Amino acid sequence: MEIRQRVLGFITARFPLAELTGSEDIFSLGFVNSLFAMELVMFVEKEFGITVPNEALRIDNFRTADSIAALVQRQLSVTA
Amino acid sequence: MTSVTDRGIYLDATGEFVDAYIVPYADAWDRAGAIPEDLLDRLSGAGLWAPFLPVTVGGQGLDMIGFGTLHEEIGRGCSSVRSLLTVHSMVAWAVQRFGDDAQRERWLPPLAAGRTLGAFCLSEPAAGSDTSAIATRAVPHGSGWRLTGVKKWITNGQRADLFLVFARLGAGTVAFLVPRGTVGVGVRPIDDMLGTRASMLAEVTFDDVELKSDALLGPSAFASGMVLTGVLDLGRYSVASGSIGIIRACLEASAAYTEQRTVGGRPLRELPLIQAKISDMVTDLRAGRLLLADAGRLKDAGDSATLMATWIAKYFTSTAAARHAAEAVQIHGANGCSPQYPVARYYRDAKVMEIIEGSTEVQRTMIAAEAYRGRVR
């Protein structure tokens, strides 16, 4: 399964009624708080075996499933 | 830990350490309102300050399930000592998780060794559970910041060398590492609290404290809240572990007392109502350990589900500790209200567990929200 789909799977598993596309701003849906932000980062790190450095913990990297997937790809290429 | 055997030896040794150096003195420390320096040194010698840190920086490389077991052991002996370890662990964990290379190199070795003791500065006179009400502020100044505000109820504030301070910066909340000796930092002891009386609480003031760029810990902006979320999660896990320790201490004290104390020529342990109290302690001790082990297993796996598992473990264990500490006093009767038995201390300490690292009310709100997550659009 591609990265974007796995990210969407995680989000919709937490919020089954959230209808989300890869390019949709997850912050606009109103359920993102610091707890979910932490869960999201932990998921990304565990699922894809990467560490997200402080400088990458920016809102633009987590705004959509597409941007999260791009972040994962960049970090995977760094560690490859 | 280099092996399962080493891990077992370390945890067994911690139990022996608690029996030898903590249990016999905890009531005296409670009355004195402080933990003596020689105990702090012994904690360093035993490698108990931040055992989850890697061996390379002087830690023990202990997994989180083991960390929970360790804090249960300390907690059955003295909740004040466990509280010092809790806040120190929170600081050490934050540096390990969010520090840059220079911050890790500077702070992790002394934090692992206990040469530098950490304290967690979040609560304020008008902001406890409501972290959005934090009034301590940082403003940019040159390449760093100026920090102004008052932090209250700071565990080990009287003795700590390094403060992890949360402050408003613009619209976000950020974390700073502030050494105690920094110009503008003031410490005022807070004594005579209800419980964890020896945890050396203080009010810590930051009066236009000048901080350099290396003081900021972790990301700013959107993700800065993650530092606080992560640190509180570890603190909650430790408090849950310590609460299990309180339940265990209540059970052991109550079992010993009801075997020896007689009423109408029969030991108390033969009375059905006493047996009911003891059976509830046994059951909740096991249930609490299972909830904590679940949270610990998820932490060791890096699974985000640990956050909610830890909320639930802390809610269950802290409320159970308060309930069983009250019953332990009840079982001991007037003796339980006296300084001759430790259960009065357990009772006072257990109440504190229902307030710190997220009050019972906040936890129930968070746990209930889990049930409605699937209904959010």
CSV table of C-alpha atoms in Angstrom, one decimal:
chain,number,residue,atom,x,y,z
A,1,MET,CA,0.0,0.0,0.0
A,2,GLU,CA,1.4,3.4,-0.8
A,3,ILE,CA,2.4,5.8,1.9
A,4,ARG,CA,-0.5,8.2,1.4
A,5,GLN,CA,-3.0,5.4,1.8
A,6,ARG,CA,-1.4,4.1,5.0
A,7,VAL,CA,-1.5,7.6,6.4
A,8,LEU,CA,-5.2,8.0,5.4
A,9,GLY,CA,-5.9,4.6,6.9
A,10,PHE,CA,-4.4,5.7,10.2
A,11,ILE,CA,-6.4,8.9,10.3
A,12,THR,CA,-9.7,7.4,9.3
A,13,ALA,CA,-9.2,4.5,11.8
A,14,ARG,CA,-9.0,7.1,14.5
A,15,PHE,CA,-11.9,9.1,13.0
A,16,PRO,CA,-14.1,6.7,11.0
A,17,LEU,CA,-16.6,9.3,9.9
A,18,ALA,CA,-14.0,11.7,8.6
A,19,GLU,CA,-14.1,11.8,4.9
A,20,LEU,CA,-10.6,12.7,3.8
A,21,THR,CA,-8.7,12.9,0.6
A,22,GLY,CA,-5.0,13.0,0.2
A,23,SER,CA,-5.0,16.7,-0.5
A,24,GLU,CA,-7.6,17.8,2.2
A,25,ASP,CA,-6.4,19.9,5.1
A,26,ILE,CA,-6.8,17.7,8.1
A,27,PHE,CA,-6.6,20.8,10.4
A,28,SER,CA,-9.7,22.2,8.8
A,29,LEU,CA,-11.7,19.2,10.0
A,30,GLY,CA,-11.5,20.4,13.6
A,31,PHE,CA,-10.2,17.3,15.4
A,32,VAL,CA,-6.5,18.0,15.5
A,33,ASN,CA,-5.2,18.7,18.9
A,34,SER,CA,-1.8,18.2,20.5
A,35,LEU,CA,-2.7,14.6,21.5
A,36,PHE,CA,-3.6,13.7,17.9
A,37,ALA,CA,-0.5,15.5,16.6
A,38,MET,CA,1.7,13.4,18.9
A,39,GLU,CA,-0.2,10.2,17.8
A,40,LEU,CA,0.3,11.1,14.2
A,41,VAL,CA,4.0,11.7,14.5
A,42,MET,CA,4.4,8.5,16.5
A,43,PHE,CA,2.5,6.6,13.8
A,44,VAL,CA,4.6,8.0,11.0
A,45,GLU,CA,7.8,7.1,12.8
A,46,LYS,CA,6.8,3.6,13.8
A,47,GLU,CA,5.0,2.7,10.5
A,48,PHE,CA,7.8,3.9,8.2
A,49,GLY,CA,10.8,3.3,10.5
A,50,ILE,CA,11.9,6.9,10.4
A,51,THR,CA,12.7,9.7,12.9
A,52,VAL,CA,11.1,13.0,12.2
A,53,PRO,CA,13.7,15.7,13.2
A,54,ASN,CA,12.7,18.9,15.0
A,55,GLU,CA,13.1,21.0,11.9
A,56,ALA,CA,10.6,18.8,10.0
A,57,LEU,CA,7.9,19.1,12.7
A,58,ARG,CA,6.3,22.0,10.8
A,59,ILE,CA,2.6,22.3,10.1
A,60,ASP,CA,3.1,22.3,6.4
A,61,ASN,CA,4.5,18.8,6.6
A,62,PHE,CA,1.4,17.5,8.4
A,63,ARG,CA,-1.3,19.5,6.8
A,64,THR,CA,-2.5,16.8,4.4
A,65,ALA,CA,-1.9,13.1,3.8
A,66,ASP,CA,0.0,14.0,0.6
A,67,SER,CA,2.4,16.3,2.5
A,68,ILE,CA,2.9,13.7,5.2
A,69,ALA,CA,3.7,11.1,2.5
A,70,ALA,CA,6.2,13.6,0.9
A,71,LEU,CA,7.8,14.0,4.3
A,72,VAL,CA,8.1,10.3,4.8
A,73,GLN,CA,9.7,9.9,1.3
A,74,ARG,CA,12.3,12.6,2.1
A,75,GLN,CA,13.2,11.0,5.4
A,76,LEU,CA,13.4,7.6,3.9
A,77,SER,CA,15.8,8.9,1.3
A,78,VAL,CA,17.9,10.5,4.0
A,79,THR,CA,18.3,7.3,5.9
A,80,ALA,CA,18.6,5.1,2.8
B,1,MET,CA,20.4,-3.5,29.6
B,2,THR,CA,22.6,-5.9,27.9
B,3,SER,CA,20.5,-9.0,28.7
B,4,VAL,CA,17.3,-10.1,30.3
B,5,THR,CA,19.3,-11.4,33.2
B,6,ASP,CA,20.9,-7.9,33.8
B,7,ARG,CA,17.4,-6.4,33.7
B,8,GLY,CA,16.1,-8.8,36.3
B,9,ILE,CA,19.1,-8.2,38.5
B,10,TYR,CA,18.7,-4.5,38.2
B,11,LEU,CA,15.0,-4.6,39.1
B,12,ASP,CA,15.5,-7.0,42.0
B,13,ALA,CA,18.3,-4.8,43.3
B,14,THR,CA,15.9,-1.8,43.2
B,15,GLY,CA,13.4,-3.7,45.4
B,16,GLU,CA,16.2,-4.4,47.9
B,17,PHE,CA,17.3,-0.8,47.7
B,18,VAL,CA,13.8,0.4,48.5
B,19,ASP,CA,13.6,-2.0,51.5
B,20,ALA,CA,17.0,-0.9,52.8
B,21,TYR,CA,17.2,2.8,52.1
B,22,ILE,CA,13.7,4.1,51.6
B,23,VAL,CA,11.0,2.2,53.6
B,24,PRO,CA,12.6,2.6,57.0
B,25,TYR,CA,13.0,6.4,56.6
B,26,ALA,CA,10.1,7.6,54.5
B,27,ASP,CA,7.9,8.6,57.5
B,28,ALA,CA,10.7,10.7,58.9
B,29,TRP,CA,11.3,12.4,55.6
B,30,ASP,CA,7.6,13.1,55.3
B,31,ARG,CA,7.7,14.8,58.7
B,32,ALA,CA,10.9,16.7,57.9
B,33,GLY,CA,9.5,17.8,54.5
B,34,ALA,CA,12.6,16.9,52.5
B,35,ILE,CA,14.6,14.0,51.1
B,36,PRO,CA,18.2,14.1,52.4
B,37,GLU,CA,21.2,14.5,50.2
B,38,ASP,CA,22.6,11.1,51.1
B,39,LEU,CA,19.5,9.4,49.6
B,40,LEU,CA,19.9,11.5,46.4
B,41,ASP,CA,23.5,10.3,46.2
B,42,ARG,CA,22.4,6.7,46.7
B,43,LEU,CA,19.9,7.0,43.9
B,44,SER,CA,22.7,8.1,41.7
B,45,GLY,CA,24.9,5.2,42.8
B,46,ALA,CA,22.1,2.8,42.0
B,47,GLY,CA,21.5,4.3,38.5
B,48,LEU,CA,17.9,5.1,39.3
B,49,TRP,CA,17.5,8.7,38.0
B,50,ALA,CA,16.9,8.1,34.3
B,51,PRO,CA,17.4,4.4,33.7
B,52,PHE,CA,15.7,4.5,30.3
B,53,LEU,CA,18.5,6.6,28.8
B,54,PRO,CA,21.0,4.7,26.7
B,55,VAL,CA,24.1,3.1,28.2
B,56,THR,CA,26.2,5.4,25.9
B,57,VAL,CA,25.3,8.5,28.0
B,58,GLY,CA,25.3,6.7,31.3
B,59,GLY,CA,21.8,5.3,31.5
B,60,GLN,CA,20.8,1.7,32.0
B,61,GLY,CA,19.0,1.3,28.6
B,62,LEU,CA,15.9,0.1,30.5
B,63,ASP,CA,12.7,-0.5,28.6
B,64,MET,CA,9.5,1.2,29.6
B,65,ILE,CA,7.8,-1.9,31.1
B,66,GLY,CA,10.9,-2.1,33.3
B,67,PHE,CA,10.7,1.6,34.1
B,68,GLY,CA,7.1,1.1,35.3
B,69,THR,CA,8.2,-1.8,37.5
B,70,LEU,CA,10.9,0.3,38.9
B,71,HIS,CA,8.7,3.3,39.8
B,72,GLU,CA,6.2,0.9,41.4
B,73,GLU,CA,9.0,-0.3,43.7
B,74,ILE,CA,10.0,3.2,44.5
B,75,GLY,CA,6.4,4.3,44.9
B,76,ARG,CA,5.6,1.5,47.5
B,77,GLY,CA,8.4,2.9,49.6
B,78,CYS,CA,7.9,6.7,49.3
B,79,SER,CA,5.8,8.7,46.9
B,80,SER,CA,8.0,11.8,47.5
B,81,VAL,CA,11.1,10.0,46.3
B,82,ARG,CA,9.1,8.7,43.3
B,83,SER,CA,8.0,12.2,42.6
B,84,LEU,CA,11.5,13.4,42.4
B,85,LEU,CA,12.3,10.6,39.9
B,86,THR,CA,9.2,11.4,37.9
B,87,VAL,CA,10.0,15.0,37.2
B,88,HIS,CA,13.7,14.2,36.6
B,89,SER,CA,12.7,11.5,34.2
B,90,MET,CA,10.4,13.9,32.3
B,91,VAL,CA,13.3,16.3,31.8
B,92,ALA,CA,15.7,13.6,30.7
B,93,TRP,CA,13.2,12.1,28.4
B,94,ALA,CA,12.4,15.4,26.8
B,95,VAL,CA,16.1,16.1,26.1
B,96,GLN,CA,16.6,12.6,24.7
B,97,ARG,CA,13.5,12.9,22.5
B,98,PHE,CA,13.6,16.5,21.3
B,99,GLY,CA,17.1,17.7,22.1
B,100,ASP,CA,19.6,18.5,19.3
B,101,ASP,CA,23.1,17.0,19.4
B,102,ALA,CA,24.6,19.8,21.5
B,103,GLN,CA,21.8,19.7,24.0
B,104,ARG,CA,22.0,15.9,24.3
B,105,GLU,CA,25.8,16.0,24.7
B,106,ARG,CA,25.6,18.7,27.3
B,107,TRP,CA,22.7,17.5,29.5
B,108,LEU,CA,22.2,13.7,29.1
B,109,PRO,CA,25.3,12.5,30.9
B,110,PRO,CA,24.8,14.6,34.0
B,111,LEU,CA,21.1,13.8,34.0
B,112,ALA,CA,21.8,10.1,33.7
B,113,ALA,CA,24.3,10.2,36.6
B,114,GLY,CA,22.1,12.4,38.8
B,115,ARG,CA,24.8,15.1,38.9
B,116,THR,CA,22.2,17.5,37.4
B,117,LEU,CA,18.7,17.1,38.8
B,118,GLY,CA,15.7,18.2,36.6
B,119,ALA,CA,12.4,19.7,37.4
B,120,PHE,CA,9.3,20.2,35.3
B,121,CYS,CA,7.8,23.7,35.3
B,122,LEU,CA,4.3,23.9,33.9
B,123,SER,CA,1.8,24.8,36.6
B,124,GLU,CA,1.3,28.4,37.5
B,125,PRO,CA,-0.7,30.3,40.2
B,126,ALA,CA,-3.6,30.6,37.7
B,127,ALA,CA,-2.9,27.6,35.3
B,128,GLY,CA,-2.9,24.0,36.3
B,129,SER,CA,-4.8,21.5,34.1
B,130,ASP,CA,-5.7,24.4,31.8
B,131,THR,CA,-2.4,24.7,30.0
B,132,SER,CA,-3.8,27.2,27.6
B,133,ALA,CA,-3.9,29.7,30.5
B,134,ILE,CA,-0.2,29.7,30.9
B,135,ALA,CA,0.9,33.3,31.5
B,136,THR,CA,4.7,32.8,31.5
B,137,ARG,CA,5.9,34.4,28.3
B,138,ALA,CA,9.0,34.4,26.1
B,139,VAL,CA,9.8,37.3,23.8
B,140,PRO,CA,12.5,37.2,21.2
B,141,HIS,CA,15.7,39.0,22.2
B,142,GLY,CA,18.7,39.0,20.0
B,143,SER,CA,19.3,35.4,18.9
B,144,GLY,CA,17.5,34.2,22.0
B,145,TRP,CA,14.6,35.1,24.3
B,146,ARG,CA,13.7,36.9,27.5
B,147,LEU,CA,11.5,34.8,29.8
B,148,THR,CA,9.2,36.2,32.5
B,149,GLY,CA,6.7,34.4,34.6
B,150,VAL,CA,5.9,32.4,37.8
B,151,LYS,CA,5.7,28.6,38.1
B,152,LYS,CA,4.1,27.0,41.1
B,153,TRP,CA,3.9,23.6,42.8
B,154,ILE,CA,7.2,22.6,41.1
B,155,THR,CA,8.3,19.2,42.4
B,156,ASN,CA,12.0,19.3,43.5
B,157,GLY,CA,12.1,23.0,42.7
B,158,GLN,CA,14.0,23.5,45.9
B,159,ARG,CA,16.8,21.3,44.9
B,160,ALA,CA,16.7,20.9,41.1
B,161,ASP,CA,19.6,22.2,38.9
B,162,LEU,CA,17.8,22.4,35.6
B,163,PHE,CA,14.3,23.6,34.9
B,164,LEU,CA,12.2,22.5,31.9
B,165,VAL,CA,10.0,25.6,31.5
B,166,PHE,CA,6.9,25.9,29.3
B,167,ALA,CA,6.1,29.4,28.1
B,168,ARG,CA,4.0,31.2,25.6
B,169,LEU,CA,5.8,32.3,22.5
B,170,GLY,CA,3.5,34.0,20.1
B,171,ALA,CA,0.5,31.8,19.7
B,172,GLY,CA,2.3,28.6,20.7
B,173,THR,CA,3.7,27.0,23.8
B,174,VAL,CA,7.4,26.2,23.8
B,175,ALA,CA,9.8,24.5,26.1
B,176,PHE,CA,13.1,26.0,27.5
B,177,LEU,CA,15.9,24.4,29.4
B,178,VAL,CA,16.9,26.9,32.1
B,179,PRO,CA,19.8,26.2,34.5
B,180,ARG,CA,19.0,27.2,38.1
B,181,GLY,CA,21.9,29.6,38.3
B,182,THR,CA,20.7,31.8,35.4
B,183,VAL,CA,20.4,35.4,36.4
B,184,GLY,CA,16.8,36.3,37.2
B,185,VAL,CA,15.7,32.8,38.4
B,186,GLY,CA,14.3,32.7,41.9
B,187,VAL,CA,13.2,29.8,44.1
B,188,ARG,CA,10.8,30.0,47.0
B,189,PRO,CA,10.1,26.8,49.0
B,190,ILE,CA,6.5,25.6,49.4
B,191,ASP,CA,6.1,23.6,52.6
B,192,ASP,CA,3.4,21.9,54.6
B,193,MET,CA,1.5,20.4,51.8
B,194,LEU,CA,-1.2,17.6,52.3
B,195,GLY,CA,0.8,14.9,50.6
B,196,THR,CA,4.2,14.0,49.0
B,197,ARG,CA,5.4,16.4,51.7
B,198,ALA,CA,9.1,15.6,51.1
B,199,SER,CA,9.0,16.3,47.4
B,200,MET,CA,10.6,19.7,48.0
B,201,LEU,CA,8.0,21.8,46.1
B,202,ALA,CA,8.8,25.4,45.2
B,203,GLU,CA,7.6,28.4,43.4
B,204,VAL,CA,10.0,29.3,40.7
B,205,THR,CA,10.1,32.8,39.3
B,206,PHE,CA,11.7,33.9,36.0
B,207,ASP,CA,12.3,37.7,36.1
B,208,ASP,CA,13.3,38.8,32.6
B,209,VAL,CA,15.6,35.9,32.3
B,210,GLU,CA,17.9,36.1,29.3
B,211,LEU,CA,18.1,32.9,27.3
B,212,LYS,CA,20.4,32.0,24.5
B,213,SER,CA,19.3,30.2,21.4
B,214,ASP,CA,20.4,26.8,22.8
B,215,ALA,CA,17.8,27.1,25.6
B,216,LEU,CA,14.9,26.2,23.2
B,217,LEU,CA,14.1,22.4,23.4
B,218,GLY,CA,12.3,20.9,20.5
B,219,PRO,CA,10.3,22.4,17.7
B,220,SER,CA,8.5,25.7,17.8
B,221,ALA,CA,5.1,26.6,16.2
B,222,PHE,CA,2.7,23.8,15.3
B,223,ALA,CA,4.5,20.9,16.9
B,224,SER,CA,5.8,22.6,20.0
B,225,GLY,CA,2.8,21.1,21.9
B,226,MET,CA,4.2,17.7,21.3
B,227,VAL,CA,7.0,18.3,23.8
B,228,LEU,CA,4.4,18.9,26.5
B,229,THR,CA,2.2,16.1,25.4
B,230,GLY,CA,5.1,13.6,25.3
B,231,VAL,CA,6.6,14.8,28.7
B,232,LEU,CA,3.2,14.6,30.4
B,233,ASP,CA,2.6,11.2,29.0
B,234,LEU,CA,5.8,9.9,30.6
B,235,GLY,CA,4.9,11.7,33.8
B,236,ARG,CA,1.5,10.1,33.8
B,237,TYR,CA,3.0,6.7,33.3
B,238,SER,CA,5.3,7.2,36.2
B,239,VAL,CA,2.5,8.4,38.5
B,240,ALA,CA,0.4,5.4,37.5
B,241,SER,CA,3.4,3.2,38.4
B,242,GLY,CA,3.8,5.0,41.7
B,243,SER,CA,0.0,4.6,42.4
B,244,ILE,CA,0.4,0.9,41.9
B,245,GLY,CA,3.2,1.1,44.5
B,246,ILE,CA,0.8,2.8,46.9
B,247,ILE,CA,-1.9,0.1,46.5
B,248,ARG,CA,0.8,-2.5,47.1
B,249,ALA,CA,2.0,-0.8,50.2
B,250,CYS,CA,-1.6,-0.4,51.5
B,251,LEU,CA,-2.2,-4.1,50.8
B,252,GLU,CA,1.0,-5.2,52.6
B,253,ALA,CA,0.4,-3.0,55.6
B,254,SER,CA,-3.2,-4.0,55.9
B,255,ALA,CA,-2.5,-7.8,55.6
B,256,ALA,CA,0.2,-7.5,58.3
B,257,TYR,CA,-2.0,-5.5,60.6
B,258,THR,CA,-5.1,-7.7,60.3
B,259,GLU,CA,-3.1,-10.9,61.0
B,260,GLN,CA,-1.8,-9.5,64.2
B,261,ARG,CA,-4.7,-7.3,65.5
B,262,THR,CA,-7.5,-9.2,67.2
B,263,VAL,CA,-11.1,-8.3,68.0
B,264,GLY,CA,-13.2,-10.5,70.3
B,265,GLY,CA,-10.3,-12.9,70.4
B,266,ARG,CA,-10.1,-13.4,66.7
B,267,PRO,CA,-7.7,-11.8,64.2
B,268,LEU,CA,-9.2,-9.1,62.0
B,269,ARG,CA,-8.4,-11.1,58.9
B,270,GLU,CA,-11.2,-13.5,59.7
B,271,LEU,CA,-13.9,-10.8,59.4
B,272,PRO,CA,-15.7,-10.9,56.1
B,273,LEU,CA,-15.8,-7.1,55.8
B,274,ILE,CA,-12.0,-7.0,56.2
B,275,GLN,CA,-11.6,-9.8,53.7
B,276,ALA,CA,-13.7,-7.7,51.2
B,277,LYS,CA,-11.4,-4.8,51.5
B,278,ILE,CA,-8.3,-6.9,51.2
B,279,SER,CA,-9.7,-8.8,48.2
B,280,ASP,CA,-10.4,-5.5,46.4
B,281,MET,CA,-6.9,-4.4,47.0
B,282,VAL,CA,-5.5,-7.6,45.6
B,283,THR,CA,-7.7,-7.4,42.5
B,284,ASP,CA,-7.0,-3.7,41.8
B,285,LEU,CA,-3.3,-4.3,42.2
B,286,ARG,CA,-3.4,-6.9,39.5
B,287,ALA,CA,-5.7,-4.9,37.3
B,288,GLY,CA,-3.5,-1.8,37.6
B,289,ARG,CA,-0.4,-3.7,36.7
B,290,LEU,CA,-2.1,-5.1,33.6
B,291,LEU,CA,-3.2,-1.7,32.5
B,292,LEU,CA,0.3,-0.3,33.1
B,293,ALA,CA,2.0,-3.2,31.3
B,294,ASP,CA,-0.3,-2.6,28.3
B,295,ALA,CA,0.8,1.1,28.2
B,296,GLY,CA,4.4,0.2,28.7
B,297,ARG,CA,4.4,-2.5,25.9
B,298,LEU,CA,2.9,0.1,23.5
B,299,LYS,CA,5.6,2.6,24.5
B,300,ASP,CA,8.3,0.1,23.9
B,301,ALA,CA,6.8,-0.6,20.5
B,302,GLY,CA,6.6,3.2,19.7
B,303,ASP,CA,2.8,2.7,19.2
B,304,SER,CA,0.8,5.9,19.5
B,305,ALA,CA,-2.0,4.0,21.3
B,306,THR,CA,0.2,4.2,24.4
B,307,LEU,CA,-1.1,7.8,24.9
B,308,MET,CA,-4.7,6.7,25.6
B,309,ALA,CA,-3.5,3.5,27.4
B,310,THR,CA,-1.5,5.7,29.7
B,311,TRP,CA,-4.4,8.0,30.4
B,312,ILE,CA,-6.5,5.0,31.3
B,313,ALA,CA,-3.8,3.4,33.5
B,314,LYS,CA,-3.3,6.6,35.4
B,315,TYR,CA,-7.0,7.2,35.9
B,316,PHE,CA,-7.6,3.6,37.2
B,317,THR,CA,-4.5,3.4,39.4
B,318,SER,CA,-4.7,6.8,41.0
B,319,THR,CA,-8.3,6.5,41.9
B,320,ALA,CA,-7.8,3.0,43.1
B,321,ALA,CA,-4.8,4.1,45.2
B,322,ALA,CA,-6.9,6.8,46.9
B,323,ARG,CA,-9.7,4.3,47.5
B,324,HIS,CA,-7.5,1.7,49.0
B,325,ALA,CA,-5.4,4.1,51.0
B,326,ALA,CA,-8.7,5.3,52.7
B,327,GLU,CA,-9.6,1.7,53.4
B,328,ALA,CA,-6.1,0.9,54.8
B,329,VAL,CA,-6.6,3.8,57.3
B,330,GLN,CA,-10.1,2.4,58.1
B,331,ILE,CA,-8.7,-1.1,58.7
B,332,HIS,CA,-6.0,0.3,61.0
B,333,GLY,CA,-8.6,2.4,63.0
B,334,ALA,CA,-7.1,5.0,65.3
B,335,ASN,CA,-3.7,3.5,64.7
B,336,GLY,CA,-4.1,4.4,61.0
B,337,CYS,CA,-4.5,8.0,61.9
B,338,SER,CA,-1.3,8.0,64.0
B,339,PRO,CA,2.3,8.5,62.9
B,340,GLN,CA,3.1,5.0,64.2
B,341,TYR,CA,1.8,3.4,61.0
B,342,PRO,CA,2.6,4.5,57.4
B,343,VAL,CA,-1.0,4.3,56.1
B,344,ALA,CA,-1.8,7.9,57.0
B,345,ARG,CA,1.1,8.9,54.7
B,346,TYR,CA,-0.2,6.6,51.9
B,347,TYR,CA,-3.7,8.2,52.3
B,348,ARG,CA,-2.3,11.8,52.0
B,349,ASP,CA,0.0,10.8,49.1
B,350,ALA,CA,-2.7,8.9,47.2
B,351,LYS,CA,-4.9,12.0,47.1
B,352,VAL,CA,-2.1,13.9,45.3
B,353,MET,CA,-2.0,11.2,42.6
B,354,GLU,CA,-5.6,12.1,41.7
B,355,ILE,CA,-4.5,15.7,40.9
B,356,ILE,CA,-1.0,15.6,39.4
B,357,GLU,CA,-0.2,15.0,35.7
B,358,GLY,CA,-3.8,15.5,34.7
B,359,SER,CA,-6.6,15.5,37.3
B,360,THR,CA,-9.1,12.7,37.5
B,361,GLU,CA,-11.7,15.1,35.9
B,362,VAL,CA,-9.4,15.9,32.9
B,363,GLN,CA,-8.6,12.2,32.5
B,364,ARG,CA,-12.3,11.2,32.4
B,365,THR,CA,-12.9,13.9,29.8
B,366,MET,CA,-10.1,12.6,27.6
B,367,ILE,CA,-11.1,9.0,28.0
B,368,ALA,CA,-14.8,9.8,27.3
B,369,ALA,CA,-13.7,11.7,24.2
B,370,GLU,CA,-12.1,8.4,22.9
B,371,ALA,CA,-15.6,6.9,22.8
B,372,TYR,CA,-16.9,9.7,20.6
B,373,ARG,CA,-13.9,9.9,18.2
B,374,GLY,CA,-15.6,7.9,15.6
B,375,ARG,CA,-18.5,10.4,15.6
B,376,VAL,CA,-16.4,13.5,14.8
B,377,ARG,CA,-16.8,15.0,11.4
